PDB file of C-alpha atoms in Angstrom:
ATOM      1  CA  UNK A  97     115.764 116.957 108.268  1.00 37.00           C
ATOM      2  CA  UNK A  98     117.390 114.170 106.962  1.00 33.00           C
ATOM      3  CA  UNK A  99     115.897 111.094 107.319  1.00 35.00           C
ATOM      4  CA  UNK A 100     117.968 108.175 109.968  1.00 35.00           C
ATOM      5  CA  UNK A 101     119.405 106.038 107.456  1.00 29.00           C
ATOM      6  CA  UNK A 102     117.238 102.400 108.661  1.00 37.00           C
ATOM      7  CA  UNK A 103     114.251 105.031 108.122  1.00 33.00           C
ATOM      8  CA  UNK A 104     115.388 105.439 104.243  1.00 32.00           C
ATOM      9  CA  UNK A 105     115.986 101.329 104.038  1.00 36.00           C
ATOM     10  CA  UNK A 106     112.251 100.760 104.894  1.00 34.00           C
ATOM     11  CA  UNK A 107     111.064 103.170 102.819  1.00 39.00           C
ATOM     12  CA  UNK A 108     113.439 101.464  99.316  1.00 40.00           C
ATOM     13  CA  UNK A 109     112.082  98.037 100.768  1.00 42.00           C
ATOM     14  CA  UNK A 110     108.710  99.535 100.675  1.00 43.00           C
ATOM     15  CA  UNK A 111     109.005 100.395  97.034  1.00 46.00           C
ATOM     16  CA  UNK A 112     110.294  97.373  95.640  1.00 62.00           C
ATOM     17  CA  UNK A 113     107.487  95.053  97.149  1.00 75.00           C
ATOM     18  CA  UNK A 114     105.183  93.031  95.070  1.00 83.00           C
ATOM     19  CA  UNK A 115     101.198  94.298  95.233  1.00 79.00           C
ATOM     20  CA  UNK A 116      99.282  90.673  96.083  1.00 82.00           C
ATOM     21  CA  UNK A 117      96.190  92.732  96.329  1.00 77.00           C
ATOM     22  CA  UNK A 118      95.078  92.100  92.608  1.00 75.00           C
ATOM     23  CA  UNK A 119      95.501  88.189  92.804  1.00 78.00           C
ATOM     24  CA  UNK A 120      91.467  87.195  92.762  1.00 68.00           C
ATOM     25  CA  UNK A 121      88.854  88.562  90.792  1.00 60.00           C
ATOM     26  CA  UNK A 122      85.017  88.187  92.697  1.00 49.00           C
ATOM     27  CA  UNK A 123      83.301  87.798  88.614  1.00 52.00           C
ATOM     28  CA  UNK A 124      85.438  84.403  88.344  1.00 55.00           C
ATOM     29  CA  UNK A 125      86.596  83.542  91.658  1.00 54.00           C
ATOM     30  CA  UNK A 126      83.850  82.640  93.660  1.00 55.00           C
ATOM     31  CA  UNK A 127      82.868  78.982  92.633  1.00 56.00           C
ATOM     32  CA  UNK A 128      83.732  76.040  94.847  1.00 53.00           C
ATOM     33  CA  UNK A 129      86.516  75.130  92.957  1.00 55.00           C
ATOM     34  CA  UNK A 130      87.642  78.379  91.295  1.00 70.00           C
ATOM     35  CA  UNK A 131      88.601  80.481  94.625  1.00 81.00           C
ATOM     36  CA  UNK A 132      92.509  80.657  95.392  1.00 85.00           C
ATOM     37  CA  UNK A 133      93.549  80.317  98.306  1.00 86.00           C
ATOM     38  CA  UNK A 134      96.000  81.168 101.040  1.00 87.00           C
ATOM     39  CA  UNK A 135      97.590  78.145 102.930  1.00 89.00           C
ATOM     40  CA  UNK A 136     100.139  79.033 105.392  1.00 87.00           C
ATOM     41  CA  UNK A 137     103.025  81.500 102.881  1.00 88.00           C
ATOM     42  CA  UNK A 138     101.599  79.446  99.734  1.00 92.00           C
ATOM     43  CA  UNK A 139      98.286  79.858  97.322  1.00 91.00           C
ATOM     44  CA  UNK A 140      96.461  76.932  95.752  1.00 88.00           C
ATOM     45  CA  UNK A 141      93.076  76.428  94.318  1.00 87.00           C
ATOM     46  CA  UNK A 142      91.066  73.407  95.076  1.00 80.00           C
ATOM     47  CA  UNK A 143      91.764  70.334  92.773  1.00 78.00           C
ATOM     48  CA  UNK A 144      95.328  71.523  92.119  1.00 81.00           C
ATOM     49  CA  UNK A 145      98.533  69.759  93.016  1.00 82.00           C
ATOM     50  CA  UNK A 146     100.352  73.258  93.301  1.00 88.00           C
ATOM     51  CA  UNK A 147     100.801  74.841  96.440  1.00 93.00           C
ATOM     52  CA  UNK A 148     102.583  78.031  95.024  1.00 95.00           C
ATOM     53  CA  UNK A 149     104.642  80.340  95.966  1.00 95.00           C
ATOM     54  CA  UNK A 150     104.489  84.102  95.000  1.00 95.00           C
ATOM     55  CA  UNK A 151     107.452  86.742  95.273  1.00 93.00           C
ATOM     56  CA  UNK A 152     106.616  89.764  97.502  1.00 90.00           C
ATOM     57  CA  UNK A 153     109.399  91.617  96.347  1.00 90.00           C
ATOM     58  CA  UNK A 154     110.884  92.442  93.507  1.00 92.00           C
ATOM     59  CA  UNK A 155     113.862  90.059  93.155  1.00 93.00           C
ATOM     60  CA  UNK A 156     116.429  89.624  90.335  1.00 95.00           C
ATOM     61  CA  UNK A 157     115.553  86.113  89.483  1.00 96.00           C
ATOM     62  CA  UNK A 158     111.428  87.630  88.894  1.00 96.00           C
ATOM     63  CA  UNK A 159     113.403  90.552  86.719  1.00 96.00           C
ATOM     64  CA  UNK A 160     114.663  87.809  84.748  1.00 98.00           C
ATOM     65  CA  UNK A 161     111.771  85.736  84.721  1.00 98.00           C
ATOM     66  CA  UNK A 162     109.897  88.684  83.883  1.00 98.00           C
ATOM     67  CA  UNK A 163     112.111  89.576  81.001  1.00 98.00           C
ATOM     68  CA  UNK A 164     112.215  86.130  78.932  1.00 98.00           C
ATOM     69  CA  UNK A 165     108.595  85.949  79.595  1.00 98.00           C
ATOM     70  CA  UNK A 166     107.802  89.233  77.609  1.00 98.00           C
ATOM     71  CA  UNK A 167     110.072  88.409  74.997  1.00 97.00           C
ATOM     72  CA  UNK A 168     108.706  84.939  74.179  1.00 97.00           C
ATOM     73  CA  UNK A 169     105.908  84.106  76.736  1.00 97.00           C
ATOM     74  CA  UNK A 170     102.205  84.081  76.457  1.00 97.00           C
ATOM     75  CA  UNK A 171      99.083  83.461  78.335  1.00 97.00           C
ATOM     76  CA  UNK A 172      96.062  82.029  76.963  1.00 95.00           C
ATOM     77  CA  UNK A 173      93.281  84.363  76.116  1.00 93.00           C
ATOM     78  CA  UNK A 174      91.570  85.110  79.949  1.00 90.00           C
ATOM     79  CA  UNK A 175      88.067  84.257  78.845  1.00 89.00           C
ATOM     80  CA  UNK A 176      88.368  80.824  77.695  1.00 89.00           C
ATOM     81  CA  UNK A 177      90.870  80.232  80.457  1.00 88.00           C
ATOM     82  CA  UNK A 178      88.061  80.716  82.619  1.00 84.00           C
ATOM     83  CA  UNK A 179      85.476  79.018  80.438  1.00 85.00           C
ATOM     84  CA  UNK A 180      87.470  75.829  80.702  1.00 85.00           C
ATOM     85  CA  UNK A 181      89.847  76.282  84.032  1.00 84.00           C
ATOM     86  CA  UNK A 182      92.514  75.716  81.834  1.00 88.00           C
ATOM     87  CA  UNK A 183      95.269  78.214  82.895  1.00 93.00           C
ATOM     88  CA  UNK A 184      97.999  77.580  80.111  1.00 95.00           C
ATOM     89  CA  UNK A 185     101.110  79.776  80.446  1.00 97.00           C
ATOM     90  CA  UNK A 186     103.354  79.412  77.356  1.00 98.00           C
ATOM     91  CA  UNK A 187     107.209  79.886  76.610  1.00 98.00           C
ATOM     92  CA  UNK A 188     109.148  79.320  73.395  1.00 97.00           C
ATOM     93  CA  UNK A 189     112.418  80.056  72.070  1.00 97.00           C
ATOM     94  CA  UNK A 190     115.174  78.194  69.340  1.00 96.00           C
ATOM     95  CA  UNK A 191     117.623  78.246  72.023  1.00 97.00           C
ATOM     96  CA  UNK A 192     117.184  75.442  74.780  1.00 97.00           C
ATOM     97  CA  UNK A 193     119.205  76.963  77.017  1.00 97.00           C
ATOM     98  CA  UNK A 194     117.497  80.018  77.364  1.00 98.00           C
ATOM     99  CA  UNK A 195     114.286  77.266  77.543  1.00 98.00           C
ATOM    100  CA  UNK A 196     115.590  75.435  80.624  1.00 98.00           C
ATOM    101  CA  UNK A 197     116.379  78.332  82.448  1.00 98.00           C
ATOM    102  CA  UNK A 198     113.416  80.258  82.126  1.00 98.00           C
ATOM    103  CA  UNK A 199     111.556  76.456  83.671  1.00 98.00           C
ATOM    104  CA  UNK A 200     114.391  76.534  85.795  1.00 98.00           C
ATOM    105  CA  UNK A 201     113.182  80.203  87.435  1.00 98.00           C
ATOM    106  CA  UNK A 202     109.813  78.912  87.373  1.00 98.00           C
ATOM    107  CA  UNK A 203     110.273  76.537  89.582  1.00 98.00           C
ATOM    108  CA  UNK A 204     112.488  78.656  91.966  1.00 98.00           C
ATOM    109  CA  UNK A 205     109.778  81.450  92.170  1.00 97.00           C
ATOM    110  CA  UNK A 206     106.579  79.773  92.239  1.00 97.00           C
ATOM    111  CA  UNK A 207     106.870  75.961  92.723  1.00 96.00           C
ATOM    112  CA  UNK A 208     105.270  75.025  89.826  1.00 97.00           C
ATOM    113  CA  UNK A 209     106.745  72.549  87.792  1.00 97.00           C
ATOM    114  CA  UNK A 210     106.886  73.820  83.740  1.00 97.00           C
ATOM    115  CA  UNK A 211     107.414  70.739  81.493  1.00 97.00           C
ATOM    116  CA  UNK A 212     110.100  71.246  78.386  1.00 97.00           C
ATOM    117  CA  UNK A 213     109.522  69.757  75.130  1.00 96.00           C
ATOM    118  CA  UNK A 214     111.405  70.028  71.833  1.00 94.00           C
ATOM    119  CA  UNK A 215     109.518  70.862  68.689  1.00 89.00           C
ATOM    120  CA  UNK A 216     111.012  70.354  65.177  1.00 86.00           C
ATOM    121  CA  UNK A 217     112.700  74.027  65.095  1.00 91.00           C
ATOM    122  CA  UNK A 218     112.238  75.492  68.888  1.00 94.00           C
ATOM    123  CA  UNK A 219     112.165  74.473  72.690  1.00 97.00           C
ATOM    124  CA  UNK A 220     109.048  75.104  74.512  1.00 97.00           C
ATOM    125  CA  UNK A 221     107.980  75.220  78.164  1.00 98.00           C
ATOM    126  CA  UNK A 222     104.542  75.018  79.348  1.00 97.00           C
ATOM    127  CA  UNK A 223     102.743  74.977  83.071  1.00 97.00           C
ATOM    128  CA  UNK A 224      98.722  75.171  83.475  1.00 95.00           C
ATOM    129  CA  UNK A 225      98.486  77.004  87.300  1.00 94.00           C
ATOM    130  CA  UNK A 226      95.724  79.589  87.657  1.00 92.00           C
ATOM    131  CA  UNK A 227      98.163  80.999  90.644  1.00 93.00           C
ATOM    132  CA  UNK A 228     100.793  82.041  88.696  1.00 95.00           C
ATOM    133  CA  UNK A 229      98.624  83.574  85.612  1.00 95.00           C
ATOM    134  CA  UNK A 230      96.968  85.627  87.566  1.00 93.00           C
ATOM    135  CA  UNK A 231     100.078  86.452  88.688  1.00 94.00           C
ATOM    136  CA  UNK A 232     101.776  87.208  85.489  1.00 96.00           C
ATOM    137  CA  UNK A 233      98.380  89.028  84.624  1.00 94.00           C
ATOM    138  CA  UNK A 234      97.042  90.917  87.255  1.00 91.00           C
ATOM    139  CA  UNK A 235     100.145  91.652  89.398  1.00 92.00           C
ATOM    140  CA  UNK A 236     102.606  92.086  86.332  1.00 93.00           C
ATOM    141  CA  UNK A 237     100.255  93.470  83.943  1.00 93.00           C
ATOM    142  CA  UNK A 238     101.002  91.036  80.937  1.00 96.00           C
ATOM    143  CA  UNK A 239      97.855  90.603  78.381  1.00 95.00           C
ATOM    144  CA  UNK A 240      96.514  87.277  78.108  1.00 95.00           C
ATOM    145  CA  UNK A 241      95.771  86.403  74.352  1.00 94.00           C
ATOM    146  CA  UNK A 242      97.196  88.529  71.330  1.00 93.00           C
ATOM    147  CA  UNK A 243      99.772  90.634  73.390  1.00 94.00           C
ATOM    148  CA  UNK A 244     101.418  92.892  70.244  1.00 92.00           C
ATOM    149  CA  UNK A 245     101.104  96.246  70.836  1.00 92.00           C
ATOM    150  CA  UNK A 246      99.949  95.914  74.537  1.00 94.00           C
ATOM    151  CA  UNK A 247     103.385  95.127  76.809  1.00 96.00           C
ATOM    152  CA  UNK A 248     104.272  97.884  79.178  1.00 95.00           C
ATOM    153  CA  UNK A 249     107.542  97.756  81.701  1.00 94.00           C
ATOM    154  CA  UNK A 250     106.467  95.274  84.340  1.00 92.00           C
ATOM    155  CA  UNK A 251     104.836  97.760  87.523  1.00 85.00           C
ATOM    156  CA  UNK A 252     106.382  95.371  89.652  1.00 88.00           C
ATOM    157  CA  UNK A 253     109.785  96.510  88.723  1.00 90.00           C
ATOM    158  CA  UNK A 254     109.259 100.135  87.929  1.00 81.00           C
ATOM    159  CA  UNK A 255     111.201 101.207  91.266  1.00 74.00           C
ATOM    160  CA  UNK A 256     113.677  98.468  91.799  1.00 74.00           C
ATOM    161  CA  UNK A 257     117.247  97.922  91.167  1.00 83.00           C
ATOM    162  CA  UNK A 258     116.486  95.115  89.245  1.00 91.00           C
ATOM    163  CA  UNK A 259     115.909  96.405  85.382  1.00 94.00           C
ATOM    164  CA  UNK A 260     119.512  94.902  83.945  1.00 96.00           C
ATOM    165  CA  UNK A 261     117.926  91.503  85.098  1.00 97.00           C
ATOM    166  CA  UNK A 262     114.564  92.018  82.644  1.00 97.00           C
ATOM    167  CA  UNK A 263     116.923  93.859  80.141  1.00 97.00           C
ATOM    168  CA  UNK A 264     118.987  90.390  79.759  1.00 98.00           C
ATOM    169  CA  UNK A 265     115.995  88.712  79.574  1.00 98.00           C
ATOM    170  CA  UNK A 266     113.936  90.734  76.898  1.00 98.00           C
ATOM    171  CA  UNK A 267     117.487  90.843  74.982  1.00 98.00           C
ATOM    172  CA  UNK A 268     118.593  87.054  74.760  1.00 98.00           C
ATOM    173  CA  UNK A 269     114.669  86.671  73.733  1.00 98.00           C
ATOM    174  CA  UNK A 270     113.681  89.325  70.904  1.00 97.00           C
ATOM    175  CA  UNK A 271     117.339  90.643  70.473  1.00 97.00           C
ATOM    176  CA  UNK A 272     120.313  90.081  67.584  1.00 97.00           C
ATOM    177  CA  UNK A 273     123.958  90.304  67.966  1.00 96.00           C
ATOM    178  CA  UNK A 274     126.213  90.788  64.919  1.00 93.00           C
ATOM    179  CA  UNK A 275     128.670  92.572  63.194  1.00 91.00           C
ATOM    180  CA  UNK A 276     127.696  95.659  60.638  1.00 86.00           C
ATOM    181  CA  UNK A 277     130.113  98.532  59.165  1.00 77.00           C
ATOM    182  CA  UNK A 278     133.826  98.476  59.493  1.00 74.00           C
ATOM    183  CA  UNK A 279     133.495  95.000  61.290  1.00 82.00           C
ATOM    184  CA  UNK A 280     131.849  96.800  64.223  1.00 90.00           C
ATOM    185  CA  UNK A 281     129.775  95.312  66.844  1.00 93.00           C
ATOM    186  CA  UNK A 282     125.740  95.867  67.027  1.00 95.00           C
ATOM    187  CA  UNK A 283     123.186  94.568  69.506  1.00 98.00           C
ATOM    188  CA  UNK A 284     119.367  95.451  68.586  1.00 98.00           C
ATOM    189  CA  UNK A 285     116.205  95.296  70.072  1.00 98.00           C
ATOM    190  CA  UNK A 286     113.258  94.986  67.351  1.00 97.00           C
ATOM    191  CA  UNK A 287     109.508  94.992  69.227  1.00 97.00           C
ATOM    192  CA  UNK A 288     106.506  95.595  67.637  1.00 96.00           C
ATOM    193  CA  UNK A 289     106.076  97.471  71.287  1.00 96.00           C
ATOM    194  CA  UNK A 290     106.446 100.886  71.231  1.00 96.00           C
ATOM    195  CA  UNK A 291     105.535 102.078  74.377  1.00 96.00           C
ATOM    196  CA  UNK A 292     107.807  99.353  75.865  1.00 97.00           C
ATOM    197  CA  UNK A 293     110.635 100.214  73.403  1.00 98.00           C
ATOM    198  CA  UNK A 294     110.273 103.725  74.639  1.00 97.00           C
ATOM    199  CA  UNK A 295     110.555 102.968  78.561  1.00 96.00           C
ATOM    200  CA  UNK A 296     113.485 100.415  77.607  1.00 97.00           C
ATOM    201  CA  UNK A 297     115.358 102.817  75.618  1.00 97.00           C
ATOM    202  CA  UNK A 298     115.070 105.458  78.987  1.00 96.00           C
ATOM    203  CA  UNK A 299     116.422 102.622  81.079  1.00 95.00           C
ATOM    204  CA  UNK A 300     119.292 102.301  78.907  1.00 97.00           C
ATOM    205  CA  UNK A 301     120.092 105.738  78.711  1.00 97.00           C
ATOM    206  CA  UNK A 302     119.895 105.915  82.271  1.00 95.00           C
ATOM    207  CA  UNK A 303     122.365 103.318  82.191  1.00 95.00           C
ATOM    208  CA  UNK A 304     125.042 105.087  80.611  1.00 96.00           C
ATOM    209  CA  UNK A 305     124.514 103.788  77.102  1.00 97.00           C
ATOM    210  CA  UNK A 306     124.110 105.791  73.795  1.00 98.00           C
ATOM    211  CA  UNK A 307     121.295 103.816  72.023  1.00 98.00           C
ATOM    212  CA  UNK A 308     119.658 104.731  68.842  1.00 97.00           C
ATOM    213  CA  UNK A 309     116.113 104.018  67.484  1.00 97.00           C
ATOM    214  CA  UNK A 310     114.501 103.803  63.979  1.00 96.00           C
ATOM    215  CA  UNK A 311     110.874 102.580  63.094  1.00 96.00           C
ATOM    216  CA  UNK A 312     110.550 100.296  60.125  1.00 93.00           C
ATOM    217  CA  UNK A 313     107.412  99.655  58.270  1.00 92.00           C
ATOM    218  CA  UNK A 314     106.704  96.217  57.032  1.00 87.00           C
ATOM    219  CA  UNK A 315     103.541  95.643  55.463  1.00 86.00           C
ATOM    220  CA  UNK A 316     100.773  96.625  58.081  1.00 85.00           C
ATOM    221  CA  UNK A 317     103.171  96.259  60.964  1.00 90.00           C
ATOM    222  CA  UNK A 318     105.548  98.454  62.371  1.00 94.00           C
ATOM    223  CA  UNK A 319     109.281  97.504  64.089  1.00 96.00           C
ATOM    224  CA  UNK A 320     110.294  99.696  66.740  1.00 97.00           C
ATOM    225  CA  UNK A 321     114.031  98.864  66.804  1.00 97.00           C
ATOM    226  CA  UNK A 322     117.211  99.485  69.847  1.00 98.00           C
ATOM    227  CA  UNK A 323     120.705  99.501  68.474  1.00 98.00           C
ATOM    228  CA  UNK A 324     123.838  99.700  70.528  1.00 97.00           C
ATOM    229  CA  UNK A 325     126.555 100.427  68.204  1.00 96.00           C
ATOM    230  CA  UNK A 326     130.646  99.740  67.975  1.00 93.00           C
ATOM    231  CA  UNK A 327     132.828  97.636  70.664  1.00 93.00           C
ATOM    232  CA  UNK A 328     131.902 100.468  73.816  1.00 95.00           C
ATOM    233  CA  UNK A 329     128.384  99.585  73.818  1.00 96.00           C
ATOM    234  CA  UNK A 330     129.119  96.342  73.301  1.00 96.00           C
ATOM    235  CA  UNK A 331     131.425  95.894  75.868  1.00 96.00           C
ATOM    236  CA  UNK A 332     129.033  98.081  78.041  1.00 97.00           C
ATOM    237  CA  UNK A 333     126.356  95.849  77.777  1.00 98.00           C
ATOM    238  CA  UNK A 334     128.172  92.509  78.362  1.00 97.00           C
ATOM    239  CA  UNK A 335     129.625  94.088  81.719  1.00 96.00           C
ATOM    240  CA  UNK A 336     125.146  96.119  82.666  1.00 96.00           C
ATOM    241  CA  UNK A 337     123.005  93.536  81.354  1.00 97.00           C
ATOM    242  CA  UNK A 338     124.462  90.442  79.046  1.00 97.00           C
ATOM    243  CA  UNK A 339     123.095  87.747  76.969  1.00 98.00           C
ATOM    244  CA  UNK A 340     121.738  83.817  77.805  1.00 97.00           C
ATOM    245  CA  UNK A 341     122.856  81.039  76.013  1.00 96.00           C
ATOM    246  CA  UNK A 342     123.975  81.181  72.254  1.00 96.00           C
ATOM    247  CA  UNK A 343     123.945  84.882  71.974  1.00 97.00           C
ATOM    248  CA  UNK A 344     126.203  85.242  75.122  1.00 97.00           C
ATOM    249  CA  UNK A 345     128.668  83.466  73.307  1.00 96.00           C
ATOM    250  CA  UNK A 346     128.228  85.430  70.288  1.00 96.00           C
ATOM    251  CA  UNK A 347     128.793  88.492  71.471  1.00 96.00           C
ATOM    252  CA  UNK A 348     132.137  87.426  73.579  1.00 95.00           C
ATOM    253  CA  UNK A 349     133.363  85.889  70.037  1.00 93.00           C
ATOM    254  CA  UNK A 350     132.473  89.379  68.207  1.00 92.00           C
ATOM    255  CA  UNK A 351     134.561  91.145  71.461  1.00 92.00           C
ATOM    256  CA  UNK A 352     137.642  88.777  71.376  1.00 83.00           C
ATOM    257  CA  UNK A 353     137.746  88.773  67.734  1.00 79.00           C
ATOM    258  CA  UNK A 354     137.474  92.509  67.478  1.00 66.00           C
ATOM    259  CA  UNK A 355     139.887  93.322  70.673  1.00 64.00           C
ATOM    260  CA  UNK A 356     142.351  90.533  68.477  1.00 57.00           C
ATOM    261  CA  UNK A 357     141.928  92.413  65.501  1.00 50.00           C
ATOM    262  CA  UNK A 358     142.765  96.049  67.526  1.00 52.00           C
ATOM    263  CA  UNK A 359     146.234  94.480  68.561  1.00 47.00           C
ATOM    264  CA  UNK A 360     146.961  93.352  65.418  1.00 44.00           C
ATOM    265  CA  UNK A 361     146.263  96.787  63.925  1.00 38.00           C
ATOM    266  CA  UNK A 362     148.171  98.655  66.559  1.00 41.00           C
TER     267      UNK A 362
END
């Protein structure tokens, strides 16, 4: 029997909300001053100026969020952040646009204020809130400390609509945009993730792209690397998922110039 069609809306809403469940752990939690806490729709910990917010469902500004953070984010290591309740939550990244937008979403989602500072060669934003690193850590599943190897697609996402949103995000971090053979268009992905380069490379397929993947060895490390190849994919992926910033316009020059050069041909 099918199901009445308000019936099937709970159930998608259902899916796509966010698990709060995980947010305190009893083995660090339970001092005076460590405990967070739920005031009114907002979570704080005593001695904080934060009173932050937390999505409960998965929204396309969190995809986002989400996505830049895994490219380019970090969390410090969870033991010494709760050795010296210092909750550090890192982002950096050479382009400051991508910067002030990821701050930007920060504040939108949780409240929390993330300060920007420029440094020599890259932009960096940085927030100390114990809220919103256990949020990123517990609820998201992102390590804290030395993350290589260890990023998996964010649970919180796995059955929304929102996976172009992270895909921008994890692209205008970690990914290139340039021309290769026969003046051809090529946007990679290069992670030294491979369980994450597998699940993204499903996503895209699911898409409707045709990706390709190599491995590269370099040294002791190995490069798990996306490529969408020629002006289809690239014109694909400008209209699914885009770029932020400098590689947004990038990628429109390589499509003008290459649609210019078509006409000119023809």
């Amino acid at each position: 029997m099918e199901k009445p069609f308000n019936k099937i809306q709970l159930d998608c809403q259902a899916m796509y909300q966010v698990d709060l469940s995980k947010l305190e752990d009893l083995e660090y939690d339970s001092g005076a001053h460590a405990k967070i806490r739920l005031i009114g729709e907002r979570y704080r910990v005593q001695g904080s100026r934060y009173l932050v917010s937390l999505p409960t469902h998965a929204t396309e500004k969190l995809a986002l969020f989400l996505g830049l953070f895994y490219g380019d984010g970090s969390l410090v290591n969870f033991e010494s952040a709760a050795r010296n309740g210092s909750w550090r939550i890192d982002f950096t990244e050479g382009d400051e646009e991508v910067v002030r937008l990821f701050a930007k979403l920060g504040k939108e989602i949780f409240n929390v204020d993330f300060k920007v500072q420029y440094r020599k060669t890259w932009y960096a934003a940085y927030v100390r809130s114990k809220v919103v690193y256990r949020f990123l850590s517990k609820i998201c599943g992102h390590p804290t400390g030395r993350k290589t190897g260890k990023l998996l697609f964010p649970e919180v996402l796995m059955f929304s609509n929102t996976c172009c949103e992270f895909l921008k995000g994890i692209f205008s971090t970690e990914g290139t945009v340039y021309l290769c053979n026969k003046n051809q268009p090529r946007i990679a992905l290069t992670m030294q993730e491979e369980k994450l380069m597998n699940e993204i490379y499903e996503k895209l397929v699911t898409l409707g792209f045709r990706p390709t993947r190599s491995v590269e060895t370099k040294g002791e490390r190995k490069l798990y690397k996306i490529s969408l190849y020629g002006q289809e994919q690239a014109k694909l992926f400008k209209e699914k998922i885009g770029f932020i910033g400098a590689k947004r316009r990038k990628l429109e020059e390589l499509l003008f110039c290459r649609e210019t050069l078509n006409k000119t041909v023809i």
